[in-house]
Amino acid sequence: MRLAQLRSCLHVFGLLALLTAFSSTMTFAADRPLPNVVVLATGGTIAGAGASSANSATYQAAKVPISKLLEDVPQLGQVANVTGEQVFQVASESFTNDDLMVLARRVSALSKQSDVDGIVITHGTDTVEETAYFLNLTIHTKKPIVLVASMRPGTAMSADGMLNLYDGVVVAASSSARDRGVMVVLNDNIYSGRDVSKMINISPNAFVSPWGSLGMVVEGKPYWFRLLDKRHTTHSEFNIDHIKTLPEVDVVYGYGNVDGTAIDAFVQKGDKAIIYAGTGNGAVPARLVPVLQKAREQGVQVVRSSHVNLGGFVVRNAEQPDDKYNWVAGHDLNPQKAKILASVALTKTTNSRDIQRIFWEY
Ligand code: GLU
């Protein structure tokens, strides 16, 4: 073959290769359109605004609408087709059981839509751990459900909300996030909604899970390290579609010199369970044992939890004879999460042994 012929052959070959590459890019784009992610906004600091950029702690939560939050992160458009919906505009300490039900029903309905691939919920940090656990227990879907929040309002220097929202959408849009239970994404970490908790009240590294995070988001990509072993979402026996109301459950804080006033008041109010947030290993002072026994005789469930922050692990029949009193050991759940699980469990059973099984399994 002469040199000129060889050149023109190579030229045609090059053109063909270019066309092939171009068409495969096109095919790739057509085969894999961007996932659809719905962002449900509920308020919190992530929607907060302060008077000056130096205000990282003094500001008003729940001010900025979801349309503005999404506009501020145009990079979301490269990750997913994102639509926003304002469900509430509140600080999360004001969340009620009714709010939990409204939010969970909306999440459940969206998760059944074929045009929704993932759901993000913007939330205040104060009770995000409760909402995340509630959804983890009651939403039957394998689609990623991700709660995001921030410790600083968007008006502050070094605000963390934009990146947390971006990371949350990255996780919700990722097929690798399916069937991992409901997650909370903050400060680069992907936590399980089951055991993450707010442990610091003033800085962006506020959230910790005693058992570590599930993974991390780095530059728009999720990296996974663990699976949640406890039952969740599609593996749960609870389903928001069948829950009509949530039984009242309250937490009594344990400390030196505590008396039975709060327990008696909650029993009188009609609570169905009391979480005793005991010291150490869910310890109960001798003078409160008869008060709690009396509550139990009146049909109120007694759950021993611990207010020790990082690793309040309560062992059944240690500290108190739970078998004898028909009490429940709260396992590793902190008091506010034990409150959520007890309330959900009581929608199905009032048998304390069954409630104990539920505490081990979830
Ligand atoms: N207390 C407010 C809330 O939980 C603001 C705290 C926050 O979001 O960081 O919504």
mmCIF file of C-alpha atoms and ligand atoms in Angstrom, residues 42-48 59-62 90-95 123-128 149-153 198 201 207, ligand 1:
data_model
loop_
_atom_site.group_PDB
_atom_site.id
_atom_site.type_symbol
_atom_site.label_atom_id
_atom_site.label_comp_id
_atom_site.label_asym_id
_atom_site.label_seq_id
_atom_site.Cartn_x
_atom_site.Cartn_y
_atom_site.Cartn_z
ATOM 1 C CA THR A 42 -39.376 20.985 56.333
ATOM 2 C CA GLY A 43 -37.325 23.940 57.638
ATOM 3 C CA GLY A 44 -34.413 23.944 60.109
ATOM 4 C CA THR A 45 -31.099 25.772 59.951
ATOM 5 C CA ILE A 46 -30.517 24.604 56.398
ATOM 6 C CA ALA A 47 -33.342 27.043 55.599
ATOM 7 C CA GLY A 48 -32.123 29.555 58.164
ATOM 8 C CA TYR A 59 -30.202 33.391 63.362
ATOM 9 C CA GLN A 60 -33.733 32.362 62.537
ATOM 10 C CA ALA A 61 -34.270 28.786 61.395
ATOM 11 C CA ALA A 62 -36.893 27.892 58.774
ATOM 12 C CA VAL A 90 -40.518 24.842 61.046
ATOM 13 C CA ALA A 91 -37.654 24.443 63.467
ATOM 14 C CA SER A 92 -37.493 20.727 64.131
ATOM 15 C CA GLU A 93 -37.893 20.952 67.921
ATOM 16 C CA SER A 94 -41.510 21.876 67.075
ATOM 17 C CA PHE A 95 -42.141 18.610 65.214
ATOM 18 C CA HIS A 123 -34.720 19.091 58.201
ATOM 19 C CA GLY A 124 -33.612 20.831 61.387
ATOM 20 C CA THR A 125 -30.744 19.110 63.137
ATOM 21 C CA ASP A 126 -32.436 18.980 66.558
ATOM 22 C CA THR A 127 -34.811 16.095 65.823
ATOM 23 C CA VAL A 128 -33.566 14.825 62.456
ATOM 24 C CA ALA A 149 -29.546 19.370 57.566
ATOM 25 C CA SER A 150 -26.959 21.977 58.425
ATOM 26 C CA MET A 151 -25.401 23.454 61.519
ATOM 27 C CA ARG A 152 -24.925 26.932 60.038
ATOM 28 C CA PRO A 153 -27.467 29.046 58.161
ATOM 29 C CA LYS A 198 -26.651 14.969 67.351
ATOM 30 C CA ASN A 201 -24.738 21.434 69.394
ATOM 31 C CA PHE A 207 -23.416 14.137 64.188
HETATM 32 N N1 GLU B 1 -33.439 24.154 66.350
HETATM 33 C C1 GLU B 1 -33.562 24.289 64.943
HETATM 34 C C2 GLU B 1 -34.025 23.014 64.280
HETATM 35 O O1 GLU B 1 -33.784 21.938 64.729
HETATM 36 C C3 GLU B 1 -32.315 24.739 64.293
HETATM 37 C C4 GLU B 1 -31.166 23.795 64.509
HETATM 38 C C5 GLU B 1 -30.632 23.223 63.224
HETATM 39 O O2 GLU B 1 -31.342 22.934 62.273
HETATM 40 O O3 GLU B 1 -29.410 23.040 63.187
HETATM 41 O O4 GLU B 1 -34.650 23.093 63.248
#
